[in-house]
């Protein structure tokens, strides 16, 4: 188990205390979250879920000492007009708790968890149920964020060797907290993609940002190609470090222009040397609000897609 700093150990204590209370919270999209909060803009939290899930301000007496003191020790409290507010949020994915950035996630280095995280976890679980991992498989989750991809694999394959990479040091810190609370070993490495990391890997996970974000937020901006450039670049890097018989599971979005899926065309061009590509459109229309922005002026729709590459043995 990785040795955590004292403030991060306090976060682990908080997660375990919440788990003991059977805490559960499903994180929705920021737009939906804002609509819910907009119903009562001056609201003060009355439940633990409203503190750690909805990111509402709360009075000191609401939380028990076993929840409040670890949060205070971790530096996770801020004063809001005479009340407190948790700087971090806790969400449940497949029965496992994850700490991540509180709402709203406006900072460029925010650690985001949302609906895509749930779908990514389900994609991984479905693929591994069809074809389980080899024993003691090496697994890397590129852009691990809060660690959902890596820990989903760890729950299904307890002997897997898990690695999580990210350019965001805060993400790696929280991923380590989440792994420790879950009783899993996760090696975290601050790097871009797989720079400086030796392969091969039996499984590589990718849930890259795929929106052309005008705020350049790391967790959201997928670069050129209407947000698809990062997905293509990371796929190329990942395929170069797959072991014989290894797989790449990618969950991302693709801008459809004049009926054409250009990301699929680009990814299909990577099928060589006996590789296979299974590509599926999971949802035909997501983030429709983006279509009103200049970056998407020629886009019909944004589709949610999965791409699973398999290398020959």
PDB file of N, CA, C and O in Angstrom, residues 61-136:
ATOM      1  N   UNK A  61     -22.777  21.642  13.321  1.00  0.00           N
ATOM      2  CA  UNK A  61     -23.440  20.602  14.102  1.00  0.00           C
ATOM      3  C   UNK A  61     -24.030  19.491  13.243  1.00  0.00           C
ATOM      4  O   UNK A  61     -24.453  18.460  13.770  1.00  0.00           O
ATOM      5  N   UNK A  62     -24.076  19.691  11.942  1.00  0.00           N
ATOM      6  CA  UNK A  62     -24.695  18.677  11.089  1.00  0.00           C
ATOM      7  C   UNK A  62     -23.883  17.389  11.047  1.00  0.00           C
ATOM      8  O   UNK A  62     -24.449  16.285  11.085  1.00  0.00           O
ATOM      9  N   UNK A  63     -22.559  17.522  10.966  1.00  0.00           N
ATOM     10  CA  UNK A  63     -21.709  16.338  10.826  1.00  0.00           C
ATOM     11  C   UNK A  63     -21.213  15.853  12.182  1.00  0.00           C
ATOM     12  O   UNK A  63     -20.879  16.651  13.060  1.00  0.00           O
ATOM     13  N   UNK A  64     -21.142  14.538  12.321  1.00  0.00           N
ATOM     14  CA  UNK A  64     -20.544  13.953  13.514  1.00  0.00           C
ATOM     15  C   UNK A  64     -19.047  14.197  13.501  1.00  0.00           C
ATOM     16  O   UNK A  64     -18.452  14.504  12.464  1.00  0.00           O
ATOM     17  N   UNK A  65     -18.419  14.063  14.645  1.00  0.00           N
ATOM     18  CA  UNK A  65     -16.972  14.302  14.762  1.00  0.00           C
ATOM     19  C   UNK A  65     -16.189  13.375  13.840  1.00  0.00           C
ATOM     20  O   UNK A  65     -15.163  13.777  13.286  1.00  0.00           O
ATOM     21  N   UNK A  66     -16.668  12.132  13.647  1.00  0.00           N
ATOM     22  CA  UNK A  66     -15.926  11.190  12.820  1.00  0.00           C
ATOM     23  C   UNK A  66     -15.918  11.589  11.350  1.00  0.00           C
ATOM     24  O   UNK A  66     -15.065  11.129  10.578  1.00  0.00           O
ATOM     25  N   UNK A  67     -16.850  12.471  10.952  1.00  0.00           N
ATOM     26  CA  UNK A  67     -16.860  12.991   9.588  1.00  0.00           C
ATOM     27  C   UNK A  67     -16.237  14.383   9.507  1.00  0.00           C
ATOM     28  O   UNK A  67     -15.507  14.689   8.568  1.00  0.00           O
ATOM     29  N   UNK A  68     -16.531  15.219  10.501  1.00  0.00           N
ATOM     30  CA  UNK A  68     -16.063  16.604  10.455  1.00  0.00           C
ATOM     31  C   UNK A  68     -14.560  16.722  10.695  1.00  0.00           C
ATOM     32  O   UNK A  68     -13.868  17.444   9.962  1.00  0.00           O
ATOM     33  N   UNK A  69     -14.038  16.020  11.695  1.00  0.00           N
ATOM     34  CA  UNK A  69     -12.635  16.212  12.065  1.00  0.00           C
ATOM     35  C   UNK A  69     -11.656  15.720  10.981  1.00  0.00           C
ATOM     36  O   UNK A  69     -10.685  16.408  10.675  1.00  0.00           O
ATOM     37  N   UNK A  70     -11.892  14.554  10.359  1.00  0.00           N
ATOM     38  CA  UNK A  70     -11.007  14.170   9.248  1.00  0.00           C
ATOM     39  C   UNK A  70     -11.076  15.150   8.081  1.00  0.00           C
ATOM     40  O   UNK A  70     -10.062  15.428   7.434  1.00  0.00           O
ATOM     41  N   UNK A  71     -12.253  15.693   7.839  1.00  0.00           N
ATOM     42  CA  UNK A  71     -12.401  16.670   6.761  1.00  0.00           C
ATOM     43  C   UNK A  71     -11.611  17.932   7.090  1.00  0.00           C
ATOM     44  O   UNK A  71     -10.916  18.496   6.241  1.00  0.00           O
ATOM     45  N   UNK A  72     -11.668  18.355   8.337  1.00  0.00           N
ATOM     46  CA  UNK A  72     -10.914  19.529   8.767  1.00  0.00           C
ATOM     47  C   UNK A  72      -9.413  19.260   8.686  1.00  0.00           C
ATOM     48  O   UNK A  72      -8.636  20.093   8.209  1.00  0.00           O
ATOM     49  N   UNK A  73      -8.993  18.080   9.148  1.00  0.00           N
ATOM     50  CA  UNK A  73      -7.564  17.731   9.154  1.00  0.00           C
ATOM     51  C   UNK A  73      -6.985  17.650   7.750  1.00  0.00           C
ATOM     52  O   UNK A  73      -5.792  17.891   7.535  1.00  0.00           O
ATOM     53  N   UNK A  74      -7.818  17.309   6.780  1.00  0.00           N
ATOM     54  CA  UNK A  74      -7.346  17.179   5.393  1.00  0.00           C
ATOM     55  C   UNK A  74      -7.287  18.523   4.676  1.00  0.00           C
ATOM     56  O   UNK A  74      -6.836  18.592   3.526  1.00  0.00           O
ATOM     57  N   UNK A  75      -7.737  19.600   5.338  1.00  0.00           N
ATOM     58  CA  UNK A  75      -7.811  20.891   4.659  1.00  0.00           C
ATOM     59  C   UNK A  75      -8.982  20.965   3.720  1.00  0.00           C
ATOM     60  O   UNK A  75      -9.004  21.801   2.807  1.00  0.00           O
ATOM     61  N   UNK A  76      -9.973  20.117   3.938  1.00  0.00           N
ATOM     62  CA  UNK A  76     -11.098  20.019   3.009  1.00  0.00           C
ATOM     63  C   UNK A  76     -12.292  20.871   3.351  1.00  0.00           C
ATOM     64  O   UNK A  76     -13.386  20.649   2.826  1.00  0.00           O
ATOM     65  N   UNK A  77     -12.127  21.858   4.263  1.00  0.00           N
ATOM     66  CA  UNK A  77     -13.220  22.741   4.637  1.00  0.00           C
ATOM     67  C   UNK A  77     -12.927  24.177   4.221  1.00  0.00           C
ATOM     68  O   UNK A  77     -11.770  24.621   4.263  1.00  0.00           O
ATOM     69  N   UNK A  78     -13.956  24.901   3.838  1.00  0.00           N
ATOM     70  CA  UNK A  78     -13.829  26.333   3.616  1.00  0.00           C
ATOM     71  C   UNK A  78     -15.007  27.043   4.262  1.00  0.00           C
ATOM     72  O   UNK A  78     -16.099  26.476   4.391  1.00  0.00           O
ATOM     73  N   UNK A  79     -14.776  28.285   4.713  1.00  0.00           N
ATOM     74  CA  UNK A  79     -15.835  29.085   5.322  1.00  0.00           C
ATOM     75  C   UNK A  79     -16.679  29.746   4.238  1.00  0.00           C
ATOM     76  O   UNK A  79     -16.142  30.306   3.281  1.00  0.00           O
ATOM     77  N   UNK A  80     -17.997  29.675   4.407  1.00  0.00           N
ATOM     78  CA  UNK A  80     -18.931  30.302   3.468  1.00  0.00           C
ATOM     79  C   UNK A  80     -19.990  31.040   4.280  1.00  0.00           C
ATOM     80  O   UNK A  80     -20.962  30.448   4.740  1.00  0.00           O
ATOM     81  N   UNK A  81     -19.770  32.336   4.475  1.00  0.00           N
ATOM     82  CA  UNK A  81     -20.757  33.194   5.154  1.00  0.00           C
ATOM     83  C   UNK A  81     -21.227  32.597   6.477  1.00  0.00           C
ATOM     84  O   UNK A  81     -22.437  32.441   6.716  1.00  0.00           O
ATOM     85  N   UNK A  82     -20.283  32.236   7.321  1.00  0.00           N
ATOM     86  CA  UNK A  82     -20.635  31.727   8.635  1.00  0.00           C
ATOM     87  C   UNK A  82     -20.936  30.249   8.680  1.00  0.00           C
ATOM     88  O   UNK A  82     -21.194  29.700   9.760  1.00  0.00           O
ATOM     89  N   UNK A  83     -20.914  29.591   7.551  1.00  0.00           N
ATOM     90  CA  UNK A  83     -21.120  28.141   7.502  1.00  0.00           C
ATOM     91  C   UNK A  83     -19.848  27.497   6.923  1.00  0.00           C
ATOM     92  O   UNK A  83     -18.863  28.174   6.640  1.00  0.00           O
ATOM     93  N   UNK A  84     -19.887  26.194   6.770  1.00  0.00           N
ATOM     94  CA  UNK A  84     -18.773  25.464   6.158  1.00  0.00           C
ATOM     95  C   UNK A  84     -19.205  24.908   4.810  1.00  0.00           C
ATOM     96  O   UNK A  84     -20.395  24.746   4.532  1.00  0.00           O
ATOM     97  N   UNK A  85     -18.212  24.589   4.014  1.00  0.00           N
ATOM     98  CA  UNK A  85     -18.473  23.909   2.748  1.00  0.00           C
ATOM     99  C   UNK A  85     -17.322  22.950   2.477  1.00  0.00           C
ATOM    100  O   UNK A  85     -16.155  23.297   2.671  1.00  0.00           O
ATOM    101  N   UNK A  86     -17.641  21.737   2.045  1.00  0.00           N
ATOM    102  CA  UNK A  86     -16.606  20.761   1.717  1.00  0.00           C
ATOM    103  C   UNK A  86     -15.978  21.103   0.373  1.00  0.00           C
ATOM    104  O   UNK A  86     -16.693  21.343  -0.604  1.00  0.00           O
ATOM    105  N   UNK A  87     -14.652  21.149   0.332  1.00  0.00           N
ATOM    106  CA  UNK A  87     -13.947  21.458  -0.905  1.00  0.00           C
ATOM    107  C   UNK A  87     -13.940  20.276  -1.864  1.00  0.00           C
ATOM    108  O   UNK A  87     -13.626  20.424  -3.048  1.00  0.00           O
ATOM    109  N   UNK A  88     -14.271  19.100  -1.350  1.00  0.00           N
ATOM    110  CA  UNK A  88     -14.265  17.887  -2.156  1.00  0.00           C
ATOM    111  C   UNK A  88     -15.647  17.246  -2.118  1.00  0.00           C
ATOM    112  O   UNK A  88     -16.447  17.497  -1.225  1.00  0.00           O
ATOM    113  N   UNK A  89     -15.889  16.408  -3.094  1.00  0.00           N
ATOM    114  CA  UNK A  89     -17.172  15.714  -3.217  1.00  0.00           C
ATOM    115  C   UNK A  89     -16.910  14.215  -3.152  1.00  0.00           C
ATOM    116  O   UNK A  89     -15.831  13.746  -3.517  1.00  0.00           O
ATOM    117  N   UNK A  90     -17.895  13.454  -2.740  1.00  0.00           N
ATOM    118  CA  UNK A  90     -17.769  11.996  -2.682  1.00  0.00           C
ATOM    119  C   UNK A  90     -18.920  11.376  -3.462  1.00  0.00           C
ATOM    120  O   UNK A  90     -20.088  11.658  -3.199  1.00  0.00           O
ATOM    121  N   UNK A  91     -18.570  10.532  -4.423  1.00  0.00           N
ATOM    122  CA  UNK A  91     -19.560   9.847  -5.254  1.00  0.00           C
ATOM    123  C   UNK A  91     -19.355   8.345  -5.163  1.00  0.00           C
ATOM    124  O   UNK A  91     -18.255   7.861  -4.876  1.00  0.00           O
ATOM    125  N   UNK A  92     -20.422   7.609  -5.422  1.00  0.00           N
ATOM    126  CA  UNK A  92     -20.337   6.146  -5.431  1.00  0.00           C
ATOM    127  C   UNK A  92     -20.460   5.639  -6.856  1.00  0.00           C
ATOM    128  O   UNK A  92     -21.309   6.098  -7.617  1.00  0.00           O
ATOM    129  N   UNK A  93     -19.580   4.719  -7.209  1.00  0.00           N
ATOM    130  CA  UNK A  93     -19.607   4.066  -8.522  1.00  0.00           C
ATOM    131  C   UNK A  93     -19.501   2.570  -8.279  1.00  0.00           C
ATOM    132  O   UNK A  93     -18.496   2.092  -7.750  1.00  0.00           O
ATOM    133  N   UNK A  94     -20.541   1.845  -8.637  1.00  0.00           N
ATOM    134  CA  UNK A  94     -20.568   0.389  -8.447  1.00  0.00           C
ATOM    135  C   UNK A  94     -20.242  -0.004  -7.007  1.00  0.00           C
ATOM    136  O   UNK A  94     -19.488  -0.959  -6.760  1.00  0.00           O
ATOM    137  N   UNK A  95     -20.778   0.769  -6.053  1.00  0.00           N
ATOM    138  CA  UNK A  95     -20.614   0.429  -4.645  1.00  0.00           C
ATOM    139  C   UNK A  95     -19.316   0.880  -4.027  1.00  0.00           C
ATOM    140  O   UNK A  95     -19.091   0.652  -2.824  1.00  0.00           O
ATOM    141  N   UNK A  96     -18.456   1.527  -4.796  1.00  0.00           N
ATOM    142  CA  UNK A  96     -17.165   2.009  -4.285  1.00  0.00           C
ATOM    143  C   UNK A  96     -17.193   3.533  -4.210  1.00  0.00           C
ATOM    144  O   UNK A  96     -17.696   4.191  -5.116  1.00  0.00           O
ATOM    145  N   UNK A  97     -16.642   4.116  -3.138  1.00  0.00           N
ATOM    146  CA  UNK A  97     -16.660   5.559  -2.961  1.00  0.00           C
ATOM    147  C   UNK A  97     -15.404   6.208  -3.531  1.00  0.00           C
ATOM    148  O   UNK A  97     -14.300   5.684  -3.400  1.00  0.00           O
ATOM    149  N   UNK A  98     -15.608   7.374  -4.152  1.00  0.00           N
ATOM    150  CA  UNK A  98     -14.513   8.138  -4.757  1.00  0.00           C
ATOM    151  C   UNK A  98     -14.610   9.592  -4.310  1.00  0.00           C
ATOM    152  O   UNK A  98     -15.679  10.208  -4.398  1.00  0.00           O
ATOM    153  N   UNK A  99     -13.500  10.149  -3.864  1.00  0.00           N
ATOM    154  CA  UNK A  99     -13.440  11.566  -3.565  1.00  0.00           C
ATOM    155  C   UNK A  99     -12.913  12.287  -4.797  1.00  0.00           C
ATOM    156  O   UNK A  99     -12.005  11.814  -5.478  1.00  0.00           O
ATOM    157  N   UNK A 100     -13.521  13.439  -5.117  1.00  0.00           N
ATOM    158  CA  UNK A 100     -13.125  14.208  -6.300  1.00  0.00           C
ATOM    159  C   UNK A 100     -13.502  15.661  -6.060  1.00  0.00           C
ATOM    160  O   UNK A 100     -13.951  16.020  -4.949  1.00  0.00           O
ATOM    161  N   UNK A 101     -13.331  16.519  -7.037  1.00  0.00           N
ATOM    162  CA  UNK A 101     -13.541  17.952  -6.841  1.00  0.00           C
ATOM    163  C   UNK A 101     -15.012  18.278  -6.586  1.00  0.00           C
ATOM    164  O   UNK A 101     -15.912  17.680  -7.173  1.00  0.00           O
ATOM    165  N   UNK A 102     -15.229  19.282  -5.737  1.00  0.00           N
ATOM    166  CA  UNK A 102     -16.588  19.708  -5.432  1.00  0.00           C
ATOM    167  C   UNK A 102     -17.187  20.486  -6.596  1.00  0.00           C
ATOM    168  O   UNK A 102     -16.488  20.912  -7.513  1.00  0.00           O
ATOM    169  N   UNK A 103     -18.489  20.652  -6.549  1.00  0.00           N
ATOM    170  CA  UNK A 103     -19.205  21.440  -7.550  1.00  0.00           C
ATOM    171  C   UNK A 103     -19.117  22.918  -7.185  1.00  0.00           C
ATOM    172  O   UNK A 103     -19.239  23.268  -6.006  1.00  0.00           O
ATOM    173  N   UNK A 104     -18.923  23.815  -8.161  1.00  0.00           N
ATOM    174  CA  UNK A 104     -18.758  23.570  -9.604  1.00  0.00           C
ATOM    175  C   UNK A 104     -17.301  23.299  -9.967  1.00  0.00           C
ATOM    176  O   UNK A 104     -16.386  23.836  -9.342  1.00  0.00           O
ATOM    177  N   UNK A 105     -17.086  22.472 -10.970  1.00  0.00           N
ATOM    178  CA  UNK A 105     -15.737  22.102 -11.393  1.00  0.00           C
ATOM    179  C   UNK A 105     -15.241  23.092 -12.451  1.00  0.00           C
ATOM    180  O   UNK A 105     -15.171  22.774 -13.638  1.00  0.00           O
ATOM    181  N   UNK A 106     -14.893  24.288 -12.008  1.00  0.00           N
ATOM    182  CA  UNK A 106     -14.489  25.344 -12.932  1.00  0.00           C
ATOM    183  C   UNK A 106     -12.974  25.461 -13.084  1.00  0.00           C
ATOM    184  O   UNK A 106     -12.493  26.002 -14.073  1.00  0.00           O
ATOM    185  N   UNK A 107     -12.213  24.967 -12.117  1.00  0.00           N
ATOM    186  CA  UNK A 107     -10.760  25.095 -12.167  1.00  0.00           C
ATOM    187  C   UNK A 107     -10.176  24.253 -13.295  1.00  0.00           C
ATOM    188  O   UNK A 107     -10.699  23.181 -13.626  1.00  0.00           O
ATOM    189  N   UNK A 108      -9.095  24.738 -13.869  1.00  0.00           N
ATOM    190  CA  UNK A 108      -8.457  24.016 -14.975  1.00  0.00           C
ATOM    191  C   UNK A 108      -7.956  22.651 -14.534  1.00  0.00           C
ATOM    192  O   UNK A 108      -7.878  21.718 -15.338  1.00  0.00           O
ATOM    193  N   UNK A 109      -7.600  22.510 -13.251  1.00  0.00           N
ATOM    194  CA  UNK A 109      -7.059  21.242 -12.762  1.00  0.00           C
ATOM    195  C   UNK A 109      -8.075  20.479 -11.906  1.00  0.00           C
ATOM    196  O   UNK A 109      -7.700  19.655 -11.070  1.00  0.00           O
ATOM    197  N   UNK A 110      -9.359  20.740 -12.114  1.00  0.00           N
ATOM    198  CA  UNK A 110     -10.388  20.027 -11.351  1.00  0.00           C
ATOM    199  C   UNK A 110     -10.313  18.528 -11.621  1.00  0.00           C
ATOM    200  O   UNK A 110      -9.953  18.087 -12.722  1.00  0.00           O
ATOM    201  N   UNK A 111     -10.618  17.753 -10.603  1.00  0.00           N
ATOM    202  CA  UNK A 111     -10.652  16.290 -10.727  1.00  0.00           C
ATOM    203  C   UNK A 111     -12.118  15.907 -10.879  1.00  0.00           C
ATOM    204  O   UNK A 111     -12.884  15.920  -9.912  1.00  0.00           O
ATOM    205  N   UNK A 112     -12.491  15.571 -12.110  1.00  0.00           N
ATOM    206  CA  UNK A 112     -13.904  15.413 -12.444  1.00  0.00           C
ATOM    207  C   UNK A 112     -14.334  13.953 -12.408  1.00  0.00           C
ATOM    208  O   UNK A 112     -13.619  13.061 -12.846  1.00  0.00           O
ATOM    209  N   UNK A 113     -15.530  13.743 -11.894  1.00  0.00           N
ATOM    210  CA  UNK A 113     -16.201  12.443 -11.960  1.00  0.00           C
ATOM    211  C   UNK A 113     -17.659  12.749 -12.287  1.00  0.00           C
ATOM    212  O   UNK A 113     -18.258  13.638 -11.684  1.00  0.00           O
ATOM    213  N   UNK A 114     -18.223  12.028 -13.253  1.00  0.00           N
ATOM    214  CA  UNK A 114     -19.589  12.290 -13.655  1.00  0.00           C
ATOM    215  C   UNK A 114     -20.185  11.128 -14.417  1.00  0.00           C
ATOM    216  O   UNK A 114     -19.666   9.999 -14.358  1.00  0.00           O
ATOM    217  N   UNK A 115     -21.264  11.358 -15.162  1.00  0.00           N
ATOM    218  CA  UNK A 115     -21.925  10.276 -15.887  1.00  0.00           C
ATOM    219  C   UNK A 115     -20.999   9.458 -16.777  1.00  0.00           C
ATOM    220  O   UNK A 115     -21.174   8.237 -16.898  1.00  0.00           O
ATOM    221  N   UNK A 116     -20.016  10.101 -17.417  1.00  0.00           N
ATOM    222  CA  UNK A 116     -19.091   9.336 -18.254  1.00  0.00           C
ATOM    223  C   UNK A 116     -18.307   8.318 -17.431  1.00  0.00           C
ATOM    224  O   UNK A 116     -17.950   7.245 -17.931  1.00  0.00           O
ATOM    225  N   UNK A 117     -18.021   8.646 -16.180  1.00  0.00           N
ATOM    226  CA  UNK A 117     -17.282   7.718 -15.316  1.00  0.00           C
ATOM    227  C   UNK A 117     -18.072   6.438 -15.081  1.00  0.00           C
ATOM    228  O   UNK A 117     -17.517   5.331 -15.083  1.00  0.00           O
ATOM    229  N   UNK A 118     -19.381   6.581 -14.889  1.00  0.00           N
ATOM    230  CA  UNK A 118     -20.232   5.407 -14.681  1.00  0.00           C
ATOM    231  C   UNK A 118     -20.278   4.538 -15.946  1.00  0.00           C
ATOM    232  O   UNK A 118     -20.181   3.312 -15.879  1.00  0.00           O
ATOM    233  N   UNK A 119     -20.419   5.192 -17.096  1.00  0.00           N
ATOM    234  CA  UNK A 119     -20.491   4.434 -18.350  1.00  0.00           C
ATOM    235  C   UNK A 119     -19.152   3.767 -18.667  1.00  0.00           C
ATOM    236  O   UNK A 119     -19.118   2.649 -19.197  1.00  0.00           O
ATOM    237  N   UNK A 120     -18.061   4.452 -18.358  1.00  0.00           N
ATOM    238  CA  UNK A 120     -16.734   3.877 -18.584  1.00  0.00           C
ATOM    239  C   UNK A 120     -16.553   2.626 -17.725  1.00  0.00           C
ATOM    240  O   UNK A 120     -16.061   1.589 -18.199  1.00  0.00           O
ATOM    241  N   UNK A 121     -16.950   2.704 -16.466  1.00  0.00           N
ATOM    242  CA  UNK A 121     -16.833   1.548 -15.581  1.00  0.00           C
ATOM    243  C   UNK A 121     -17.652   0.365 -16.104  1.00  0.00           C
ATOM    244  O   UNK A 121     -17.199  -0.790 -16.070  1.00  0.00           O
ATOM    245  N   UNK A 122     -18.840   0.648 -16.621  1.00  0.00           N
ATOM    246  CA  UNK A 122     -19.684  -0.425 -17.153  1.00  0.00           C
ATOM    247  C   UNK A 122     -19.094  -1.026 -18.419  1.00  0.00           C
ATOM    248  O   UNK A 122     -19.187  -2.236 -18.652  1.00  0.00           O
ATOM    249  N   UNK A 123     -18.478  -0.188 -19.252  1.00  0.00           N
ATOM    250  CA  UNK A 123     -17.820  -0.685 -20.459  1.00  0.00           C
ATOM    251  C   UNK A 123     -16.685  -1.635 -20.089  1.00  0.00           C
ATOM    252  O   UNK A 123     -16.531  -2.713 -20.685  1.00  0.00           O
ATOM    253  N   UNK A 124     -15.883  -1.246 -19.108  1.00  0.00           N
ATOM    254  CA  UNK A 124     -14.770  -2.094 -18.660  1.00  0.00           C
ATOM    255  C   UNK A 124     -15.292  -3.417 -18.119  1.00  0.00           C
ATOM    256  O   UNK A 124     -14.791  -4.499 -18.461  1.00  0.00           O
ATOM    257  N   UNK A 125     -16.301  -3.336 -17.268  1.00  0.00           N
ATOM    258  CA  UNK A 125     -16.843  -4.556 -16.665  1.00  0.00           C
ATOM    259  C   UNK A 125     -17.415  -5.495 -17.726  1.00  0.00           C
ATOM    260  O   UNK A 125     -17.218  -6.715 -17.661  1.00  0.00           O
ATOM    261  N   UNK A 126     -18.103  -4.942 -18.707  1.00  0.00           N
ATOM    262  CA  UNK A 126     -18.687  -5.773 -19.762  1.00  0.00           C
ATOM    263  C   UNK A 126     -17.597  -6.456 -20.579  1.00  0.00           C
ATOM    264  O   UNK A 126     -17.701  -7.651 -20.906  1.00  0.00           O
ATOM    265  N   UNK A 127     -16.536  -5.723 -20.901  1.00  0.00           N
ATOM    266  CA  UNK A 127     -15.453  -6.298 -21.701  1.00  0.00           C
ATOM    267  C   UNK A 127     -14.711  -7.380 -20.923  1.00  0.00           C
ATOM    268  O   UNK A 127     -14.385  -8.438 -21.474  1.00  0.00           O
ATOM    269  N   UNK A 128     -14.456  -7.150 -19.646  1.00  0.00           N
ATOM    270  CA  UNK A 128     -13.709  -8.144 -18.863  1.00  0.00           C
ATOM    271  C   UNK A 128     -14.568  -9.360 -18.534  1.00  0.00           C
ATOM    272  O   UNK A 128     -14.039 -10.438 -18.275  1.00  0.00           O
ATOM    273  N   UNK A 129     -15.890  -9.197 -18.549  1.00  0.00           N
ATOM    274  CA  UNK A 129     -16.745 -10.370 -18.354  1.00  0.00           C
ATOM    275  C   UNK A 129     -16.704 -11.269 -19.582  1.00  0.00           C
ATOM    276  O   UNK A 129     -16.813 -12.493 -19.476  1.00  0.00           O
ATOM    277  N   UNK A 130     -16.549 -10.655 -20.758  1.00  0.00           N
ATOM    278  CA  UNK A 130     -16.440 -11.438 -21.994  1.00  0.00           C
ATOM    279  C   UNK A 130     -15.073 -12.101 -22.105  1.00  0.00           C
ATOM    280  O   UNK A 130     -14.964 -13.230 -22.575  1.00  0.00           O
ATOM    281  N   UNK A 131     -14.038 -11.396 -21.684  1.00  0.00           N
ATOM    282  CA  UNK A 131     -12.679 -11.923 -21.786  1.00  0.00           C
ATOM    283  C   UNK A 131     -11.885 -11.493 -20.565  1.00  0.00           C
ATOM    284  O   UNK A 131     -11.333 -10.389 -20.530  1.00  0.00           O
ATOM    285  N   UNK A 132     -11.840 -12.338 -19.535  1.00  0.00           N
ATOM    286  CA  UNK A 132     -11.112 -11.981 -18.312  1.00  0.00           C
ATOM    287  C   UNK A 132      -9.632 -11.737 -18.585  1.00  0.00           C
ATOM    288  O   UNK A 132      -9.074 -12.203 -19.582  1.00  0.00           O
ATOM    289  N   UNK A 133      -9.003 -11.001 -17.685  1.00  0.00           N
ATOM    290  CA  UNK A 133      -7.580 -10.722 -17.818  1.00  0.00           C
ATOM    291  C   UNK A 133      -6.738 -11.951 -17.499  1.00  0.00           C
ATOM    292  O   UNK A 133      -7.164 -12.838 -16.747  1.00  0.00           O
ATOM    293  N   UNK A 134      -5.548 -11.974 -18.055  1.00  0.00           N
ATOM    294  CA  UNK A 134      -4.592 -13.008 -17.688  1.00  0.00           C
ATOM    295  C   UNK A 134      -4.162 -12.775 -16.242  1.00  0.00           C
ATOM    296  O   UNK A 134      -4.283 -11.672 -15.706  1.00  0.00           O
ATOM    297  N   UNK A 135      -3.636 -13.787 -15.601  1.00  0.00           N
ATOM    298  CA  UNK A 135      -3.227 -13.672 -14.199  1.00  0.00           C
ATOM    299  C   UNK A 135      -2.105 -12.650 -14.058  1.00  0.00           C
ATOM    300  O   UNK A 135      -1.190 -12.597 -14.870  1.00  0.00           O
ATOM    301  N   UNK A 136      -2.200 -11.834 -12.997  1.00  0.00           N
ATOM    302  CA  UNK A 136      -1.199 -10.806 -12.692  1.00  0.00           C
ATOM    303  C   UNK A 136      -0.973  -9.864 -13.880  1.00  0.00           C
ATOM    304  O   UNK A 136       0.161  -9.471 -14.172  1.00  0.00           O
TER     305      UNK A 136
END
